[in-house]
Amino acid sequence: MVVMVVLVVMVVVVVVEVVVVVVVVVVVVVVTVVVDVVMVVVMVVVGIVVLVEVVVLVVVVVVVVVVVVVVVVVVVVMVVIMVVALVVVVVVVVVVVVVVVVVVVVVVVVVVVVVVVVVVVVVV
């Protein structure tokens, strides 16, 4: 009888030990899996945040490049317009001066011819 009780107690102790070991193993495995899943989720979220930051940075760089190109084009167009306007003004001034000089020369020649003709007519 005592042997039976000792055997039953030993079996109960072994069963309790096995149950404790199984529970500890299951808890360790579950905690490890949960920690791994949380780490993967955190890494995915960090990867998405980094990807969004890279996309925003690329968009900002593209916008800055476009703005710089637009400013350069506007400045070049303004310079070309100013140069063309200056050339037009110079050409107009030169044409006016030439026309005035030609008119003055023609008037002087006509006056000289008229004076010479009058003098020749009066003398003759």
Short mmCIF file of C-alpha atoms in Angstrom, two decimals:
data_model
loop_
_atom_site.label_atom_id
_atom_site.label_comp_id
_atom_site.label_asym_id
_atom_site.label_seq_id
_atom_site.Cartn_x
_atom_site.Cartn_y
_atom_site.Cartn_z
CA MET A 1 0.00 0.00 0.00
CA VAL A 2 2.72 2.44 0.91
CA VAL A 3 4.48 1.49 -2.28
CA MET A 4 1.33 2.29 -4.26
CA VAL A 5 1.00 5.67 -2.59
CA VAL A 6 4.66 6.41 -3.27
CA LEU A 7 4.22 5.35 -6.89
CA VAL A 8 1.13 7.49 -7.30
CA VAL A 9 2.92 10.46 -5.70
CA MET A 10 5.91 9.90 -8.01
CA VAL A 11 3.64 9.68 -11.04
CA VAL A 12 1.82 12.87 -9.98
CA VAL A 13 5.16 14.62 -9.45
CA VAL A 14 6.38 13.47 -12.88
CA VAL A 15 3.12 14.56 -14.52
CA VAL A 16 3.31 17.96 -12.78
CA GLU A 17 6.94 18.33 -13.88
CA VAL A 18 6.03 17.43 -17.47
CA VAL A 19 3.10 19.86 -17.41
CA VAL A 20 5.32 22.61 -15.99
CA VAL A 21 7.99 21.94 -18.62
CA VAL A 22 5.39 21.92 -21.42
CA VAL A 23 3.81 25.14 -20.13
CA VAL A 24 7.21 26.82 -19.85
CA VAL A 25 8.18 25.69 -23.37
CA VAL A 26 4.85 26.83 -24.80
CA VAL A 27 5.12 30.22 -23.03
CA VAL A 28 8.71 30.70 -24.25
CA VAL A 29 7.75 29.74 -27.82
CA VAL A 30 4.67 32.01 -27.81
CA VAL A 31 6.61 34.95 -26.33
CA THR A 32 9.41 34.42 -28.87
CA VAL A 33 6.95 34.29 -31.77
CA VAL A 34 5.10 37.38 -30.53
CA VAL A 35 8.37 39.29 -30.08
CA ASP A 36 9.50 38.24 -33.56
CA VAL A 37 6.18 39.30 -35.12
CA VAL A 38 6.31 42.65 -33.31
CA MET A 39 9.90 43.17 -34.50
CA VAL A 40 8.89 42.36 -38.10
CA VAL A 41 5.94 44.77 -37.90
CA VAL A 42 8.17 47.50 -36.46
CA MET A 43 10.75 46.91 -39.19
CA VAL A 44 8.06 47.09 -41.88
CA VAL A 45 6.69 50.33 -40.40
CA VAL A 46 10.20 51.80 -40.22
CA GLY A 47 10.80 50.72 -43.82
CA ILE A 48 7.57 52.39 -44.96
CA VAL A 49 8.49 55.59 -43.08
CA VAL A 50 11.95 55.62 -44.68
CA LEU A 51 10.39 55.02 -48.12
CA VAL A 52 7.95 57.90 -47.59
CA GLU A 53 10.85 60.15 -46.50
CA VAL A 54 12.81 59.22 -49.62
CA VAL A 55 9.80 59.90 -51.86
CA VAL A 56 9.23 63.29 -50.18
CA LEU A 57 12.92 64.13 -50.58
CA VAL A 58 12.84 63.21 -54.27
CA VAL A 59 9.70 65.32 -54.80
CA VAL A 60 11.33 68.29 -53.02
CA VAL A 61 14.49 67.95 -55.14
CA VAL A 62 12.42 67.77 -58.35
CA VAL A 63 10.40 70.84 -57.34
CA VAL A 64 13.58 72.79 -56.53
CA VAL A 65 15.14 71.81 -59.87
CA VAL A 66 11.98 72.83 -61.75
CA VAL A 67 11.87 76.18 -59.94
CA VAL A 68 15.54 76.84 -60.71
CA VAL A 69 15.03 75.94 -64.39
CA VAL A 70 11.98 78.21 -64.60
CA VAL A 71 13.88 81.09 -63.00
CA VAL A 72 16.83 80.62 -65.37
CA VAL A 73 14.51 80.51 -68.39
CA VAL A 74 12.70 83.66 -67.24
CA VAL A 75 16.00 85.49 -66.72
CA VAL A 76 17.31 84.39 -70.14
CA VAL A 77 14.07 85.50 -71.83
CA MET A 78 14.22 88.87 -70.05
CA VAL A 79 17.85 89.37 -71.12
CA VAL A 80 17.00 88.44 -74.72
CA ILE A 81 14.05 90.86 -74.70
CA MET A 82 16.26 93.64 -73.30
CA VAL A 83 18.98 93.01 -75.90
CA VAL A 84 16.43 92.98 -78.75
CA ALA A 85 14.88 96.20 -77.43
CA LEU A 86 18.33 97.82 -77.22
CA VAL A 87 19.17 96.74 -80.78
CA VAL A 88 15.84 98.08 -82.04
CA VAL A 89 16.43 101.44 -80.29
CA VAL A 90 19.96 101.69 -81.71
CA VAL A 91 18.73 100.82 -85.23
CA VAL A 92 15.93 103.39 -85.01
CA VAL A 93 18.31 106.08 -83.78
CA VAL A 94 20.81 105.29 -86.54
CA VAL A 95 18.08 105.35 -89.20
CA VAL A 96 16.74 108.67 -87.90
CA VAL A 97 20.23 110.20 -87.86
CA VAL A 98 20.94 108.93 -91.38
CA VAL A 99 17.60 110.27 -92.66
CA VAL A 100 18.21 113.65 -91.02
CA VAL A 101 21.74 113.83 -92.45
CA VAL A 102 20.50 112.87 -95.92
CA VAL A 103 17.71 115.45 -95.76
CA VAL A 104 20.14 118.15 -94.59
CA VAL A 105 22.62 117.25 -97.34
CA VAL A 106 19.88 117.28 -99.98
CA VAL A 107 18.59 120.64 -98.74
CA VAL A 108 22.09 122.10 -98.71
CA VAL A 109 22.78 120.76 -102.23
CA VAL A 110 19.47 122.15 -103.50
CA VAL A 111 20.14 125.54 -101.90
CA VAL A 112 23.67 125.63 -103.31
CA VAL A 113 22.40 124.66 -106.79
CA VAL A 114 19.66 127.30 -106.60
CA VAL A 115 22.15 129.94 -105.44
CA VAL A 116 24.60 128.98 -108.20
CA VAL A 117 21.84 129.07 -110.82
CA VAL A 118 20.61 132.44 -109.58
CA VAL A 119 24.15 133.83 -109.55
CA VAL A 120 24.81 132.49 -113.04
CA VAL A 121 21.55 133.90 -114.30
CA VAL A 122 22.15 137.28 -112.66
CA VAL A 123 25.74 137.48 -113.88
CA VAL A 124 24.90 136.43 -117.40
#
